[in-house]
Amino acid sequence: MTDDRKAVRRVAGTGVPLRGDDIDTDQIVPARFLKEVTFDNMGKYAFYDARRDDDGSLNDHPLNVYSGNVLVVNDNFGCGSSREHAPQALMRWGVEAIVGESFAEIFADNCKSLGIPTVTLDADAVDEIQTRIEEEPETPLEVDVEKERVTVGETEYDANIGDAQKEALVEGIWDTTALMRSSLDLAKETHDELPYTDW
Amino acid sequence: MSERTLYDKVWDAHTVQELPNGQTQLFVGLHMIHEVTSPQAFGMLEERGYEVAFPDRTYATTDHIVPTDDRSRPFDDEQAEKMLSALEGNVEEHGVEFFGLDSGRQGIVHIVGPELGLTQPGMTVVCGDSHTSTHGALGAVGMGIGTSQIRDVFATGCIAADKQDVRRIEVTGTLDEGVYAKDLILTIIRQLGVEGGIGYVYEYGGEAVRDLGIEGRLALCNMSIEGGARAGYVNPDEKTFEYLRGREYAPDGDDWDEAVEYWRSIASDDDAKYDDTVEIDGDAIQPMVTWGVNPGQVIGIDETVPEPAETNDPEAARKAQEHMDVSPGDSMKGVDVDVAFLGSCTNGRLSDLREAARVLEASGREADDGVRALAVPGSQTVRRKAEEEGLDEIFKHAGVQWREPGCSMCIAMNGDRIEDGELCVSSSNRNYVGRQGSENGKTVLASPATLAASVVRGEIADPREVFG
Ligand code: SF4
């Protein structure tokens, strides 16, 4: 049932060090942008307030300074409300994988359903990687989902990724819409068997 | 693992297949949508060129952003206008029935589903809103879902779900006069914690739950999510059937008998197995009021604010007390009230309006001068019935504003909000910082009766004293 078009086995590129514990979804996308009727503009709203000074000018927030595709974060990233706007914003900004100490559960789930791996490492390793990117932003960074490994330059780190997430990404079955749409006839059968559907 | 509970039976009946990712593909019996969480999902559907797979099982209404005063179109708030227009376009294009502003049936999604008889025992009910647990009051399994899952339901009529454990919450005894389902659920959340229900579905039962009317059960199940449980339900019984009889979308004629038979069969068996059981003493419950910034930070009206160290999260309690400007040993009774919000999917039904009006009448008093009070019926149906009974006159006479239905000050997305540091007694379900529209505003959750008593006194009051 592997779907090669959708399989996310590895993500290669460069990193964006984003330091701080408990960065919540309100910081990732401020609540006032939730009234938009599509996700199209969400990329612009990623860390909208955090990236700006009070007078509206861009500050030295990592998203203004770095342009990588792998976010490197600390503890409990993505906590707060379950809004899917947060991973949508990061994805549309250009994030393809997130490496960190730990993630809020619903946030990680939402990332999975967009095909974005959330990979955990211990605090020291995260700090080391963040420092390395800060010193040399162009250092190649690779997240190997299948082997649960993060490679930064020539240094390899053992990482963790939940079994369910790993399987979903590697097998290309993270997209539940496609997965279930392919068995629409089965859903119709269940529909027909339920007594209340013809009352 | 639980066995032979309503949850198990509903789960099995709706299972389409096990998915290769380890989840279960579960058929959705009723999908309710509203203007805030559906447009992105419709957008994603169009990106892929899919149509809505089961439009007949999908119903829409509008609640979060609608004004409760001037509803002429276009709305003053451009973004609100855009959201409602987007929904109107989407339901038209995809053939989904819509209870719009001029339908006579518009209202908060969790009020509309049950009162129209759309929600029925044994169904899976989903909505892009965490308070979908409400629908469990009729013996359905109601679950809140996120935007990508809404897309799943549109495209496939199903969700990919993980089965939860079942915790039976047995409430013994009877609730006193002046004590309501709201006080019961706040007691349960205090006892089990705001995260106590994670991984569980709650089955509420026992004498005190059987004694509740359906509207009380709806309030009870509504706040399951505040206790961490994705869903909560009450087994269907004669009261459930009587509630549904004759409702617009409920089965009738020959279907009715077949339906009742089915509904009886899906209730938990007497020998059902639960993953956990908790007992709550219903006789001991008082009117409850929150002192903090989550629904578990709550006390009986005769109790005093606890020492942070005595709570299960001292650090959070300390911060909450600072925000609320209360100290350990303080009583909440007597605290000055600036605003009162009667409404929401928790307590915006006819019986809630009746109880509040009854307190206003019994006291023979009007709203205290210092209090700005709003009564916001949960739906146009509720509003109409309340007016037939003359409740609107009681509110207006007491100086309480009588509004059009919507979520209003529960989430403050429609312009109704508290200002600056105002303290609001609210019949809604969340007292999070900023929830009612002001970062330093304060929310005290309570029952409609406690709210009404507080409105006449101008300070937090015990409804039992106003009755007496
Ligand atoms: S009334 Fe409040 S809790 Fe209920 S659906 Fe509306 S915003 Fe959500």
XYZ file of C-alpha atoms and ligand atoms in Angstrom:
675
model
C 0.000 0.000 0.000
C 3.119 2.211 -0.137
C 2.468 5.395 -2.044
C 5.807 6.544 -3.426
C 4.553 9.901 -4.583
C 3.761 10.834 -1.019
C 6.471 9.045 0.898
C 8.558 11.374 3.069
C 11.725 9.377 3.761
C 14.233 12.175 4.118
C 14.318 15.938 4.103
C 17.581 17.643 3.116
C 18.451 21.334 3.172
C 19.549 23.820 5.795
C 18.303 24.747 9.238
C 16.570 27.585 11.052
C 17.467 27.711 14.758
C 14.433 28.865 16.726
C 15.293 28.938 20.394
C 12.830 28.903 23.285
C 10.601 26.500 25.247
C 6.793 26.408 25.112
C 6.407 28.340 21.874
C 2.627 28.179 21.450
C 0.397 28.233 18.394
C -0.655 31.790 19.219
C 2.910 32.919 18.605
C 3.171 30.798 15.475
C -0.009 32.373 14.058
C -1.570 35.227 16.038
C -5.300 34.696 16.651
C -6.441 37.639 14.540
C -5.414 35.805 11.369
C -7.794 32.934 12.077
C -10.658 34.797 10.444
C -9.135 34.273 6.980
C -11.192 31.916 4.867
C -8.248 30.101 3.268
C -4.795 28.997 4.369
C -3.247 30.675 1.304
C -1.801 33.661 3.147
C -0.732 31.766 6.245
C 2.917 31.672 5.142
C 3.080 35.434 5.569
C 1.609 35.181 9.053
C 4.125 32.715 10.452
C 5.426 34.336 13.650
C 3.945 37.600 12.379
C 4.193 39.499 15.658
C 7.382 37.891 16.876
C 9.119 38.886 13.639
C 8.267 42.544 14.046
C 9.227 45.350 16.390
C 6.562 47.576 17.877
C 6.918 50.022 14.987
C 6.213 47.229 12.487
C 9.737 46.864 11.111
C 11.256 43.396 10.794
C 13.573 42.455 13.643
C 16.252 39.778 13.936
C 13.823 36.892 14.537
C 15.342 33.692 13.080
C 12.670 33.538 10.363
C 13.902 36.916 9.147
C 17.537 35.892 9.264
C 17.608 32.284 8.011
C 15.956 30.725 5.005
C 16.308 27.002 5.675
C 13.630 24.321 5.414
C 14.253 22.527 8.723
C 13.190 24.278 11.911
C 15.280 23.441 14.989
C 13.287 24.102 18.169
C 13.377 23.364 21.878
C 10.878 21.968 24.397
C 7.067 21.650 24.017
C 6.915 23.376 20.645
C 3.402 24.036 19.273
C 1.513 23.945 22.565
C -1.758 25.833 23.036
C -4.815 25.676 20.834
C -5.203 22.913 18.279
C -5.424 25.305 15.326
C -4.136 23.761 12.140
C -3.222 27.261 10.985
C 0.088 26.869 12.829
C 1.614 24.002 10.823
C -0.064 25.369 7.687
C 1.751 28.672 8.237
C 5.098 26.991 8.768
C 4.617 24.726 5.754
C 3.649 27.614 3.517
C 6.600 29.630 4.800
C 8.799 26.762 3.595
C 9.297 24.418 6.531
C 9.560 20.762 5.479
C 10.661 19.174 8.751
C 10.984 20.180 12.411
C 13.647 18.932 14.787
C 13.278 19.650 18.493
C 13.403 18.505 22.111
C 9.660 17.808 22.252
C 6.375 18.726 20.581
C 2.813 19.245 21.750
C 0.864 16.158 20.729
C -1.868 17.779 18.630
C 0.651 19.993 16.881
C 2.746 16.956 15.933
C -0.396 15.216 14.706
C -1.363 18.191 12.587
C 2.167 18.251 11.128
C 1.919 14.586 10.265
C -1.300 15.139 8.394
C 0.570 17.651 6.229
C 3.549 15.331 5.709
C 5.900 17.309 7.946
C 8.066 15.094 10.181
C 8.510 16.195 13.806
C 11.694 14.584 15.059
C 12.987 14.669 18.642
C 16.528 14.818 19.976
C 17.907 15.402 23.457
C 18.429 18.952 24.687
C 22.213 18.931 24.282
C 22.048 17.741 20.705
C 19.447 20.372 19.847
C 21.582 23.088 21.381
C 24.624 21.877 19.479
C 22.740 21.907 16.185
C 21.295 25.354 16.826
C 24.751 26.721 17.665
C 26.241 25.147 14.577
C 23.626 26.742 12.305
C 24.046 30.086 14.024
C 27.769 29.920 13.298
C 27.464 28.516 9.787
C 23.958 28.930 8.390
C 24.813 27.097 5.185
C 25.750 23.832 6.934
C 23.851 21.027 5.149
C 21.237 19.444 7.368
C 19.435 16.210 6.642
C 16.575 14.516 8.464
C 16.392 10.825 7.680
C 12.940 9.721 8.776
C 13.435 6.083 7.935
C 16.716 5.709 9.834
C 15.684 8.153 12.596
C 18.816 10.180 12.144
C 19.693 13.857 11.820
C 22.932 14.760 10.036
C 24.422 18.224 10.396
C 27.517 18.750 8.290
C 29.526 15.642 9.089
C 27.980 15.023 12.528
C 25.292 12.358 12.904
C 22.708 12.332 15.712
C 20.357 9.502 16.641
C 16.848 10.933 16.677
C 13.388 9.738 17.599
C 10.231 9.725 15.626
C 7.014 8.019 16.819
C 6.375 4.618 15.190
C 2.992 5.642 13.816
C 4.340 8.883 12.390
C 7.351 7.164 10.903
C 5.274 4.527 9.210
C 2.785 7.057 7.891
C 5.540 9.219 6.401
C 7.779 6.485 5.053
C 4.899 4.547 3.526
C 3.374 7.724 2.145
C 0.101 7.122 3.970
C -0.015 10.312 6.055
C -2.623 11.759 3.781
C -5.770 10.246 5.297
C -7.991 11.952 2.749
C -6.387 10.108 -0.155
C -6.236 6.932 1.882
C -9.947 6.921 2.710
C -11.113 8.380 -0.585
C -9.746 5.277 -2.274
C -12.267 3.192 -0.349
C -15.324 5.333 -0.804
C -17.342 2.277 -1.813
C -16.615 0.686 1.570
C -17.856 3.825 3.296
C -21.021 3.637 1.196
C -21.532 0.056 2.349
C -21.234 1.104 5.981
C -23.624 3.964 5.282
C -26.168 1.550 3.807
C -25.911 -0.865 6.719
C -26.592 1.773 9.358
C -30.310 1.725 10.126
C -30.679 5.487 10.570
C -29.460 6.452 7.120
C -32.805 5.659 5.537
C -35.146 7.070 8.168
C -10.451 -2.483 26.946
C -14.110 -1.550 27.336
C -16.768 -3.959 26.036
C -20.480 -3.701 25.273
C -20.662 0.003 26.156
C -22.562 2.374 23.899
C -19.205 3.679 22.712
C -18.065 0.182 21.696
C -21.318 -0.512 19.871
C -21.328 2.785 18.016
C -17.666 2.374 17.167
C -18.215 -1.105 15.729
C -21.304 -0.107 13.746
C -19.427 2.775 12.113
C -16.120 1.044 11.452
C -15.445 0.955 7.714
C -12.033 -0.670 7.953
C -8.731 -0.634 9.788
C -6.302 1.697 8.006
C -2.694 0.782 7.224
C -1.557 3.609 9.526
C -3.113 1.784 12.493
C -6.155 4.034 12.805
C -9.784 3.097 12.238
C -11.780 4.529 9.354
C -15.011 5.542 11.034
C -18.160 6.532 9.154
C -19.684 9.847 10.194
C -23.447 9.861 10.742
C -23.816 13.608 11.143
C -21.356 16.307 10.101
C -22.210 19.788 11.327
C -20.280 22.744 9.949
C -20.047 26.468 10.693
C -18.392 29.492 9.155
C -15.120 29.557 11.074
C -13.550 26.139 10.575
C -15.067 24.964 7.282
C -13.844 27.408 4.584
C -10.251 26.178 4.607
C -11.508 22.610 4.333
C -13.737 23.486 1.384
C -10.683 25.157 -0.154
C -8.585 22.020 0.220
C -11.417 19.982 -1.262
C -11.462 22.181 -4.325
C -7.678 22.028 -4.664
C -8.101 18.303 -5.205
C -11.242 18.487 -7.280
C -13.378 16.446 -4.869
C -17.078 16.918 -4.218
C -18.704 16.424 -0.795
C -19.193 12.647 -0.586
C -22.299 12.600 1.644
C -24.009 15.995 1.402
C -27.178 14.516 2.951
C -25.325 13.823 6.176
C -23.921 17.351 6.325
C -25.665 20.409 7.794
C -24.433 23.958 8.185
C -25.246 26.913 10.384
C -23.538 30.128 11.384
C -22.757 31.113 14.955
C -19.252 32.282 15.882
C -19.030 35.580 14.025
C -22.650 36.656 13.646
C -23.642 39.912 15.326
C -26.311 39.585 18.009
C -27.706 43.080 17.511
C -27.755 44.553 14.008
C -27.733 41.668 11.566
C -28.288 43.617 8.355
C -25.983 42.612 5.540
C -23.283 43.294 4.726
C -22.025 43.123 8.324
C -19.967 46.035 9.612
C -17.102 43.649 10.263
C -15.744 42.957 6.783
C -13.999 39.762 7.763
C -17.155 38.392 9.356
C -19.067 39.255 6.211
C -16.443 37.467 4.136
C -16.606 34.351 6.285
C -20.374 34.104 6.140
C -20.415 34.778 2.382
C -17.810 32.081 1.886
C -19.964 29.596 3.782
C -23.065 30.615 1.845
C -21.215 30.053 -1.436
C -19.789 26.719 -0.328
C -23.049 25.187 0.878
C -24.777 26.316 -2.299
C -22.127 24.805 -4.505
C -21.901 21.518 -2.613
C -25.604 20.989 -1.954
C -25.416 21.166 1.846
C -28.493 22.204 3.817
C -27.842 25.503 5.570
C -29.622 27.076 8.517
C -28.813 30.679 7.685
C -29.833 33.912 9.329
C -33.219 33.994 7.625
C -34.013 30.264 8.051
C -35.673 30.664 11.437
C -33.423 27.826 12.620
C -29.985 29.437 12.781
C -28.082 29.082 16.011
C -25.071 27.637 17.764
C -24.210 24.405 16.035
C -24.447 22.308 19.231
C -27.858 23.713 20.032
C -29.256 23.372 16.534
C -28.288 19.705 15.986
C -30.148 18.309 19.008
C -33.146 20.635 18.883
C -33.909 19.853 15.229
C -33.602 16.125 15.896
C -30.578 15.840 13.615
C -28.570 14.398 16.480
C -29.875 10.929 17.327
C -28.797 8.085 19.610
C -26.208 5.743 18.161
C -24.798 8.214 15.653
C -21.274 9.423 15.228
C -21.444 13.215 15.185
C -18.475 15.385 14.232
C -17.921 19.109 13.838
C -14.892 21.343 13.559
C -15.435 22.528 17.088
C -14.315 21.003 20.342
C -17.734 21.211 22.021
C -19.154 18.577 19.706
C -19.097 16.381 22.817
C -22.446 18.080 23.584
C -24.321 15.771 21.217
C -23.494 12.794 23.465
C -26.377 13.841 25.696
C -28.703 12.055 23.290
C -26.645 8.857 23.291
C -24.559 9.806 20.257
C -20.761 9.821 20.076
C -19.846 13.459 19.378
C -16.261 14.377 18.600
C -14.567 17.677 17.789
C -12.243 17.559 14.773
C -9.597 19.758 13.131
C -9.595 21.303 9.683
C -7.791 18.494 7.879
C -10.298 16.061 9.365
C -13.162 18.238 8.157
C -11.684 17.837 4.718
C -11.565 14.074 5.300
C -15.248 14.040 6.188
C -16.187 16.147 3.190
C -14.205 13.966 0.817
C -14.910 10.566 2.328
C -17.734 10.774 4.892
C -15.260 9.349 7.400
C -12.613 10.224 9.942
C -9.438 8.336 10.745
C -9.692 7.850 14.491
C -8.047 6.122 17.432
C -10.305 4.340 19.884
C -10.352 5.790 23.371
C -10.863 4.135 26.752
C -14.240 4.497 28.454
C -14.605 5.919 31.953
C -17.963 5.515 33.657
C -18.825 8.474 35.868
C -21.517 7.389 38.292
C -23.289 10.296 39.958
C -25.255 9.131 42.994
C -27.980 10.968 44.887
C -29.986 13.996 43.804
C -28.971 17.538 43.024
C -30.326 20.142 45.460
C -32.622 22.979 44.506
C -30.450 25.688 42.911
C -27.866 23.136 41.756
C -27.705 22.280 38.057
C -25.921 20.181 35.454
C -23.386 23.018 35.113
C -22.482 22.696 38.792
C -22.206 18.950 38.364
C -19.783 19.111 35.428
C -17.669 21.773 37.148
C -17.490 19.464 40.174
C -16.444 16.562 37.966
C -13.724 18.652 36.310
C -12.451 19.860 39.671
C -12.276 16.291 40.926
C -10.701 14.673 37.849
C -8.716 17.648 36.576
C -8.726 19.509 33.262
C -6.461 16.851 31.781
C -7.977 13.911 33.647
C -10.033 12.836 30.662
C -7.236 12.665 28.102
C -7.454 9.318 26.353
C -10.991 8.722 27.666
C -14.569 9.014 26.576
C -16.840 9.761 29.540
C -20.050 7.823 30.094
C -22.218 9.718 32.586
C -24.754 7.726 34.550
C -26.307 7.171 37.959
C -29.393 8.568 39.617
C -28.504 12.260 39.376
C -27.794 11.976 35.647
C -30.979 9.997 34.982
C -32.905 12.746 36.775
C -31.499 15.479 34.544
C -33.642 16.687 31.661
C -32.130 16.421 28.195
C -31.064 20.058 28.244
C -29.196 19.466 31.500
C -27.513 16.436 29.950
C -26.483 18.580 26.990
C -24.797 21.047 29.363
C -23.106 18.151 31.144
C -21.725 16.511 28.012
C -20.799 19.896 26.535
C -17.989 20.431 29.011
C -16.511 16.925 28.762
C -13.814 18.535 26.643
C -12.918 20.954 29.446
C -12.193 17.835 31.481
C -9.885 16.578 28.722
C -12.291 13.960 27.301
C -12.884 14.183 23.555
C -16.420 12.835 23.971
C -18.969 12.285 26.723
C -22.376 10.656 26.561
C -25.455 9.571 28.461
C -27.177 6.328 27.515
C -30.473 6.980 25.748
C -33.630 6.367 27.789
C -37.343 7.220 27.692
C -36.539 10.892 28.252
C -34.314 10.872 25.187
C -37.027 9.335 23.034
C -39.651 11.781 24.306
C -37.287 14.666 23.592
C -36.806 13.534 19.995
C -40.426 12.671 19.209
C -41.896 15.067 16.688
C -38.684 17.031 16.046
C -38.199 18.176 12.476
C -35.490 15.690 11.461
C -36.370 12.867 13.842
C -37.836 9.700 12.308
C -41.612 9.382 12.303
C -44.352 6.907 11.325
C -43.120 3.317 11.064
C -39.539 4.533 11.200
C -40.144 5.842 14.703
C -40.744 2.411 16.253
C -37.808 0.936 14.421
C -35.686 3.833 15.601
C -36.660 3.488 19.257
C -35.887 -0.207 19.126
C -32.458 0.525 17.658
C -31.784 3.300 20.157
C -32.567 0.953 23.058
C -30.226 -1.645 21.638
C -27.202 0.622 21.443
C -27.238 1.690 25.120
C -24.494 0.156 27.252
C -25.360 -3.337 28.459
C -25.826 -3.937 32.185
C -22.694 -6.060 32.189
C -20.658 -3.662 30.038
C -16.961 -3.426 30.874
C -15.325 -0.063 31.523
C -11.650 0.876 31.607
C -12.269 2.995 34.678
C -15.133 3.930 37.001
C -15.476 7.033 39.171
C -18.193 7.846 41.680
C -19.410 11.375 42.391
C -21.677 12.246 45.304
C -24.480 14.283 43.768
C -26.017 15.138 47.161
C -22.916 17.088 48.164
C -22.774 19.448 45.186
C -23.307 23.190 45.693
C -23.608 25.982 43.150
C -20.087 26.271 41.700
C -18.061 29.307 40.640
C -14.581 29.431 39.112
C -11.899 31.480 40.865
C -9.168 30.968 38.258
C -8.437 30.803 34.561
C -9.365 27.217 33.742
C -12.619 25.406 34.467
C -10.970 23.102 37.021
C -10.059 26.085 39.215
C -13.471 26.102 40.799
C -15.120 26.036 44.247
C -18.540 25.680 45.787
C -20.088 29.067 46.477
C -19.721 28.467 50.247
C -16.048 27.580 49.966
C -13.021 29.841 49.822
C -10.238 30.214 47.257
C -7.641 27.502 48.001
C -3.954 27.849 48.786
C -2.048 27.220 45.532
C -0.145 24.444 47.285
C -3.398 22.572 47.881
C -4.227 22.489 44.181
C -2.841 19.991 41.704
C -0.874 22.673 39.854
C 0.369 25.244 42.405
C 2.297 27.346 39.887
C -0.733 27.665 37.613
C -2.959 28.396 40.613
C -0.671 31.176 41.804
C -0.697 32.835 38.379
C -4.451 32.394 38.090
C -5.045 34.053 41.452
C -2.857 36.938 40.444
C -4.801 37.391 37.208
C -8.157 37.136 38.968
C -6.981 39.349 41.811
C -8.095 36.888 44.506
C -6.173 35.423 47.450
C -6.352 32.142 49.313
C -9.115 32.297 51.903
C -11.211 34.778 49.895
C -14.815 33.993 49.198
C -16.003 34.432 45.609
C -19.408 35.368 46.966
C -19.593 39.136 47.138
C -17.037 39.835 44.393
C -18.141 42.792 42.234
C -19.586 41.952 38.828
C -19.316 44.240 35.759
C -20.757 42.063 33.008
C -23.018 39.019 32.824
C -23.235 36.771 29.766
C -26.141 34.346 29.652
C -25.829 32.089 26.622
C -23.431 29.711 24.751
C -23.696 26.071 23.720
C -23.395 25.142 27.394
C -26.267 27.172 28.814
C -28.080 28.943 26.000
C -31.168 26.714 25.893
C -34.760 27.349 26.876
C -34.447 25.771 30.327
C -31.391 27.940 31.030
C -33.252 31.099 30.100
C -36.193 29.932 32.211
C -34.065 29.327 35.294
C -32.385 32.713 34.984
C -35.739 34.429 34.461
C -37.181 32.572 37.437
C -34.439 33.941 39.685
C -35.004 37.463 38.352
C -38.723 37.156 39.008
C -38.348 35.508 42.415
C -36.073 38.302 43.538
C -38.478 40.885 42.167
C -35.415 42.897 41.332
C -33.696 44.442 38.393
C -30.146 44.187 37.227
C -27.823 46.128 39.471
C -26.867 49.475 37.939
C -23.239 48.497 37.725
C -23.895 45.370 35.645
C -24.103 45.150 31.858
C -26.080 41.969 31.241
C -26.736 40.129 27.969
C -29.135 37.258 27.357
C -28.195 35.573 24.088
C -30.447 32.646 23.172
C -28.606 29.728 21.598
C -30.745 29.597 18.481
C -33.622 31.239 16.691
C -35.809 28.340 17.837
C -34.867 28.963 21.471
C -35.434 32.683 21.018
C -38.886 32.156 19.543
C -39.985 29.764 22.283
C -38.640 32.050 24.989
C -40.638 34.923 23.538
C -43.760 32.779 23.417
C -43.358 32.305 27.156
C -42.675 35.965 27.748
C -39.148 35.384 29.037
C -37.835 38.220 26.878
C -40.127 40.613 28.767
C -38.752 39.451 32.096
C -35.195 40.026 30.890
C -35.897 43.386 29.332
C -37.832 44.508 32.367
C -34.890 43.562 34.555
C -32.542 45.561 32.322
C -30.979 42.539 30.633
C -30.345 43.007 26.899
C -32.260 40.506 24.757
C -30.128 39.577 21.756
C -30.171 37.577 18.529
C -28.628 34.064 18.712
C -24.940 33.254 18.314
C -21.783 32.408 20.259
C -21.402 36.041 21.233
C -19.326 36.722 24.317
C -18.391 33.098 24.809
C -15.534 33.632 22.348
C -15.872 37.353 21.539
C -15.356 36.987 17.777
C -18.495 38.932 16.822
C -17.920 42.235 18.561
C -19.600 41.276 21.871
C -16.825 41.398 24.428
C -15.705 42.480 27.853
C -13.501 45.542 28.082
C -10.240 46.074 29.946
C -10.236 44.491 33.362
C -13.966 43.864 33.608
C -15.211 40.837 35.533
C -17.841 38.802 33.751
C -20.035 36.110 35.229
C -20.596 33.799 32.299
C -22.751 30.751 31.694
C -20.276 29.611 29.012
C -17.577 26.965 29.303
C -14.136 28.585 29.142
C -12.559 31.111 31.474
C -9.169 31.187 29.742
C -7.314 34.504 29.818
C -8.478 36.650 26.907
C -11.315 34.332 25.945
C -14.000 36.988 26.295
C -12.055 39.600 24.381
C -9.924 41.352 26.987
C -6.426 40.204 27.970
C -6.847 41.425 31.540
C -10.571 40.710 31.751
C -11.819 38.129 34.243
C -14.332 35.375 33.640
C -16.245 33.543 36.358
C -18.084 30.472 35.079
C -21.380 29.664 36.739
C -24.881 28.306 36.148
C -27.602 30.564 34.685
C -29.274 30.757 38.113
C -26.073 31.834 39.872
C -25.560 34.332 37.067
C -29.041 35.796 37.478
C -28.632 36.052 41.248
C -25.346 37.877 40.675
C -26.976 40.223 38.182
C -29.520 41.461 40.720
C -27.000 41.744 43.532
C -24.233 43.317 41.455
C -21.875 40.817 43.037
C -21.414 37.065 42.882
C -24.354 35.569 44.750
C -25.831 32.229 45.786
C -29.033 31.567 43.842
C -30.447 29.619 46.798
C -30.507 32.805 48.857
C -32.401 34.680 46.174
C -34.966 31.904 45.913
C -35.336 31.708 49.670
S -20.841 28.957 22.214
Fe -18.680 29.116 22.676
S -17.975 27.062 23.059
Fe -19.954 26.914 22.049
S -19.493 26.677 19.890
Fe -19.765 28.874 20.283
S -17.713 29.631 20.730
Fe -17.633 27.411 20.890
